[in-house]
Coordinates of C-alpha atoms in Angstrom, one line a residue:
Chain A
M442 CA 0.0 0.0 0.0
D443 CA 1.4 3.4 -1.0
H444 CA 1.1 6.5 1.2
V445 CA 0.6 4.4 4.3
Q446 CA 1.4 7.2 6.7
F447 CA -1.4 9.4 5.2
I448 CA -4.0 6.7 5.0
V449 CA -3.4 5.0 8.4
G450 CA -2.9 8.5 9.8
G451 CA -6.4 9.4 8.7
Y452 CA -7.9 6.4 10.4
V453 CA -5.8 6.9 13.6
V454 CA -6.7 10.6 13.9
T455 CA -10.4 9.7 13.5
F456 CA -10.5 6.9 16.1
V457 CA -8.2 8.8 18.6
A458 CA -10.4 12.0 18.4
V459 CA -13.6 10.0 18.9
G460 CA -11.9 8.0 21.7
V461 CA -10.7 11.1 23.5
Y462 CA -14.2 12.7 23.2
V463 CA -15.9 9.6 24.5
V464 CA -13.5 9.1 27.5
R465 CA -13.9 12.8 28.5
M466 CA -17.7 12.5 28.2
L467 CA -17.9 9.3 30.3
R468 CA -15.6 10.8 33.0
Q469 CA -17.8 13.9 33.1
A470 CA -20.8 11.6 33.5
R471 CA -19.2 9.9 36.5
K472 CA -18.3 13.2 38.1
Y473 CA -21.8 14.6 37.8
N474 CA -23.5 11.3 38.8
S475 CA -22.4 11.4 42.4
A476 CA -24.1 14.8 42.8
I477 CA -27.5 13.8 41.4
S478 CA -30.2 11.5 42.7
D479 CA -31.6 8.7 40.7
G480 CA -34.8 10.6 40.4
D481 CA -33.1 13.0 38.0
K482 CA -32.0 10.2 35.7
P483 CA -35.2 9.2 33.8
W484 CA -33.3 6.6 31.8
R485 CA -32.5 4.6 34.9
Chain B
M96 CA -15.5 7.1 48.1
N97 CA -16.0 7.7 44.4
S98 CA -12.9 7.8 42.2
I99 CA -12.8 9.0 38.6
H100 CA -10.7 6.6 36.6
P101 CA -8.8 8.0 33.6
F102 CA -10.4 5.5 31.3
P103 CA -13.9 4.7 32.6
S104 CA -15.5 1.5 31.5
P105 CA -18.4 2.2 29.1
T106 CA -20.2 -0.8 30.7
S107 CA -20.5 0.9 34.1
T108 CA -21.1 4.5 33.1
P109 CA -24.1 6.2 34.8
T110 CA -25.5 7.3 31.4
G111 CA -25.5 3.8 30.1
T112 CA -28.5 1.4 29.8
R113 CA -28.7 -2.2 28.6
A114 CA -29.7 -1.0 25.1
S115 CA -26.9 1.6 24.9
R116 CA -24.3 -0.9 26.0
G117 CA -25.5 -3.3 23.3
L118 CA -25.3 -0.5 20.7
G119 CA -21.8 0.3 21.9
V120 CA -20.7 -3.3 21.3
V121 CA -22.2 -3.3 17.8
V122 CA -20.5 0.0 17.0
F123 CA -17.1 -1.2 18.3
L124 CA -17.3 -4.4 16.2
G125 CA -18.5 -2.5 13.2
M126 CA -15.5 -0.1 13.5
V127 CA -13.1 -3.0 13.6
L128 CA -14.7 -4.6 10.5
L129 CA -14.8 -1.3 8.7
T130 CA -11.0 -0.8 9.4
L131 CA -10.2 -4.3 8.1
L132 CA -12.4 -3.8 5.0
G133 CA -11.1 -0.3 4.3
L134 CA -7.4 -1.0 4.8
F135 CA -7.0 -4.6 3.7
F136 CA -9.9 -6.3 1.9
T137 CA -11.0 -3.7 -0.6
D138 CA -9.1 -3.2 -3.9
E139 CA -7.2 -0.1 -4.9
D140 CA -8.9 2.3 -7.2
V141 CA -7.9 2.3 -10.9
V142 CA -7.3 6.1 -10.9
Q143 CA -6.6 7.0 -7.2
G144 CA -4.7 3.9 -6.2
S145 CA -4.6 3.2 -2.4
T146 CA -5.6 6.8 -1.5
V147 CA -9.2 5.7 -2.1
R148 CA -9.0 4.0 1.3
L149 CA -9.4 7.4 3.0
M150 CA -12.9 7.6 1.4
Y151 CA -14.2 4.9 3.8
I152 CA -13.8 7.3 6.8
H153 CA -13.9 10.7 5.0
V154 CA -17.4 10.3 3.5
P155 CA -19.0 8.8 6.7
T156 CA -17.6 11.6 8.9
A157 CA -19.0 14.2 6.5
W158 CA -22.3 12.4 6.4
V159 CA -22.6 12.2 10.2
A160 CA -21.8 15.9 10.5
Y161 CA -24.6 16.8 8.1
L162 CA -26.9 14.4 9.9
A163 CA -25.9 15.9 13.3
F164 CA -26.6 19.4 12.2
I165 CA -30.0 18.4 10.7
V166 CA -30.9 16.7 14.0
T167 CA -29.9 19.8 15.8
A168 CA -32.2 21.9 13.7
L169 CA -35.1 19.4 14.0
T170 CA -34.9 19.0 17.7
S171 CA -34.5 22.8 18.1
A172 CA -37.7 23.2 16.1
M173 CA -39.4 20.6 18.3
Y174 CA -38.4 22.6 21.4
M175 CA -39.5 25.9 20.1
W176 CA -42.8 24.8 18.6
G177 CA -43.6 21.9 20.9
K178 CA -46.4 22.4 23.4
Q179 CA -44.3 21.5 26.4
H180 CA -41.0 23.2 25.4
S181 CA -39.2 20.1 26.6
L182 CA -35.6 20.8 27.4
T183 CA -34.8 17.2 26.4
F184 CA -35.1 18.4 22.8
D185 CA -32.7 21.3 23.5
R186 CA -30.2 18.9 25.1
I187 CA -30.4 16.5 22.1
A188 CA -29.8 19.6 19.8
G189 CA -26.7 20.6 21.9
A190 CA -25.3 17.1 22.0
S191 CA -25.9 16.5 18.3
A192 CA -24.2 19.8 17.4
E193 CA -21.2 18.9 19.6
V194 CA -20.8 15.5 18.0
G195 CA -21.3 17.1 14.6
V196 CA -18.5 19.6 15.1
I197 CA -16.2 16.7 16.0
F198 CA -17.1 14.8 12.8
M199 CA -17.0 17.9 10.6
G200 CA -13.5 18.6 12.0
L201 CA -12.5 15.0 11.2
S202 CA -13.9 15.3 7.7
L203 CA -11.8 18.4 7.1
V204 CA -8.7 16.6 8.4
T205 CA -9.2 13.4 6.5
G206 CA -10.2 15.4 3.4
S207 CA -7.0 17.5 3.8
L208 CA -4.9 14.3 3.9
W209 CA -6.6 12.9 0.9
G210 CA -6.2 16.3 -0.9
R211 CA -2.5 16.3 -0.3
L212 CA -2.2 12.9 -2.0
T213 CA -4.5 13.6 -5.0
W214 CA -4.2 17.4 -5.5
G215 CA -0.8 17.9 -4.0
T216 CA -1.9 20.3 -1.4
Y217 CA -3.5 20.1 2.1
W218 CA -5.8 23.1 1.5
Q219 CA -7.3 25.1 -1.4
W220 CA -9.8 27.9 -1.1
D221 CA -12.1 25.7 -3.2
P222 CA -15.9 26.1 -3.0
R223 CA -16.5 22.8 -1.2
L224 CA -13.6 23.2 1.2
T225 CA -14.4 26.8 2.0
T226 CA -18.1 26.3 2.6
T227 CA -17.3 23.2 4.7
A228 CA -14.9 25.2 6.9
F229 CA -17.5 28.0 7.1
L230 CA -20.1 25.4 8.3
F231 CA -17.6 24.1 10.9
I232 CA -17.0 27.6 12.2
T233 CA -20.7 28.3 12.3
Y234 CA -21.4 25.3 14.6
V235 CA -18.4 26.2 16.8
G236 CA -20.2 29.5 17.1
Y237 CA -23.5 27.7 17.9
L238 CA -21.8 25.9 20.8
A239 CA -20.4 29.2 22.1
V240 CA -23.9 30.7 22.0
R241 CA -25.1 27.8 24.1
D242 CA -22.5 28.7 26.8
L243 CA -23.5 32.4 27.0
G244 CA -25.3 31.8 30.3
G245 CA -28.9 32.6 31.5
S246 CA -31.6 30.0 32.2
H247 CA -31.9 26.7 30.4
Q248 CA -35.0 28.1 28.6
Q249 CA -33.1 31.2 27.4
R250 CA -30.3 28.9 26.2
A251 CA -32.7 26.7 24.3
K252 CA -34.5 29.7 22.6
R253 CA -31.3 31.5 21.7
S254 CA -29.4 28.5 20.4
G255 CA -32.6 27.2 18.6
V256 CA -32.7 30.3 16.5
V257 CA -29.1 29.9 15.6
A258 CA -29.6 26.2 14.8
L259 CA -32.5 26.9 12.4
L260 CA -30.4 29.5 10.5
A261 CA -27.2 27.5 10.5
V262 CA -28.8 24.4 8.9
L263 CA -29.5 26.4 5.8
E264 CA -25.8 26.3 5.0
I265 CA -25.9 22.5 4.4
P266 CA -27.5 22.6 0.9
L267 CA -24.9 25.3 0.0
V268 CA -22.1 23.0 1.1
H269 CA -23.5 19.9 -0.6
F270 CA -24.3 21.6 -3.9
S271 CA -21.2 23.8 -4.0
V272 CA -19.5 21.3 -6.3
V273 CA -22.3 21.8 -8.8
L274 CA -22.9 25.5 -8.4
W275 CA -19.2 26.5 -8.8
R276 CA -16.1 25.0 -10.5
S277 CA -14.5 22.9 -7.8
L278 CA -11.5 20.7 -7.3
H279 CA -13.6 18.4 -5.2
Q280 CA -15.3 15.6 -7.0
K281 CA -19.0 15.5 -7.5
A282 CA -21.3 12.9 -5.8
S283 CA -20.1 9.3 -6.4
V284 CA -23.2 7.5 -5.0
L285 CA -26.1 10.0 -4.8
R286 CA -26.0 10.9 -8.5
P287 CA -29.1 12.5 -10.2
N288 CA -29.1 9.7 -12.9
G289 CA -28.7 6.9 -10.2
N290 CA -25.7 5.5 -12.0
V291 CA -23.2 4.3 -9.4
T292 CA -19.8 3.4 -11.0
M293 CA -18.1 1.7 -8.0
D294 CA -16.9 -1.8 -7.4
G295 CA -19.2 -4.0 -5.3
L296 CA -17.0 -4.4 -2.3
M297 CA -15.9 -0.8 -2.4
L298 CA -19.6 0.4 -2.5
F299 CA -20.5 -2.1 0.3
T300 CA -17.6 -0.8 2.5
L301 CA -18.6 2.8 1.9
L302 CA -22.2 2.2 2.8
F303 CA -21.2 0.0 5.7
G304 CA -19.0 2.8 7.0
V305 CA -21.9 5.3 6.7
G306 CA -24.1 2.9 8.6
V307 CA -21.5 2.2 11.4
F308 CA -20.7 5.9 11.8
T309 CA -24.5 6.7 12.0
L310 CA -24.8 4.1 14.9
L311 CA -21.7 5.7 16.5
F312 CA -23.3 9.1 16.2
T313 CA -26.5 7.7 17.8
W314 CA -24.5 6.2 20.7
M315 CA -22.5 9.4 21.3
V316 CA -25.6 11.7 21.3
L317 CA -27.5 9.3 23.5
H318 CA -24.8 9.5 26.2
R319 CA -23.9 13.2 25.7
Q320 CA -27.5 14.4 26.1
R321 CA -27.7 12.4 29.3
V322 CA -24.5 14.1 30.6
L323 CA -26.1 17.4 29.7
A324 CA -29.2 16.4 31.6
L325 CA -27.0 15.7 34.7
A326 CA -25.3 19.1 34.3
D327 CA -28.6 20.9 34.0
A328 CA -29.9 19.1 37.1
I329 CA -26.7 20.2 39.0
D330 CA -27.3 23.8 37.8
D331 CA -30.9 23.6 39.0
G332 CA -29.8 22.2 42.4
G333 CA -27.2 25.0 42.8
L334 CA -29.9 27.6 41.9
E335 CA -32.3 26.1 44.4
A336 CA -29.6 26.1 47.1
A337 CA -28.8 29.8 46.5
L338 CA -32.5 30.7 46.6
Q339 CA -32.9 28.8 49.9
E340 CA -29.9 30.6 51.3
R341 CA -31.4 34.0 50.3
R342 CA -34.7 33.1 51.9
N343 CA -32.9 32.1 55.1
E344 CA -31.0 35.4 55.2
N345 CA -34.3 37.4 54.8
N346 CA -36.0 35.4 57.7

């Protein structure tokens, strides 16, 4: 495969960016969760 | 004592449910399969060679960004014209715009890498690229408007107006390759004559990528709008505590 660094780089940037966003989001969820009662979580 | 792990398990997150966990597993497996198909199993293109492999993530990220901004507009309209003015719609709008900005940014980055290989440059002030960058900046602005402060209802009304105006840019971006002379290629699949000139596995991988990224978008928005609901509940709790303190001072 030619231009491996560009092609694989595109995939890596995409998955890393999504991964970082998801990890930050889930950490934020954990942080807020302790301050909120289950009554304020209608999905529970 | 609660501790916040640097890499929280998605299976134990407070915004997760049985259904969202199942969706998360499907998305993860789909992404693995998409990567294998895109990088190893599909053939190289006759004209573009191996650079066509970037298409399997570039097109889905652009599609998800469009979808996200349309969802933002629709849910904003549902908040504004719904009888109950439910803030759930506003939070879905905010979550969707945030995810859309991520994917629009990724579409610009992967498109830039692809452009470097096919056009010899990372960036050109080409109609499609310029309008896409403008769309990206518009939704960064939308997110900034959401953070201006005020009550949740003020936030919802203010950002709802911006969302309904901003979505009008999407047809301009999509048809920019037809309206003006552009370096960017025209539609490969959604052609007016319905004639798709793409190899079977390449077309399957592209459509599979669009499907998997759409499921990823659904999973991300589902969780993000729940995180926003938690944040709003904390805000409401803080406001209630401040009001109670003021009442106690007056008594």
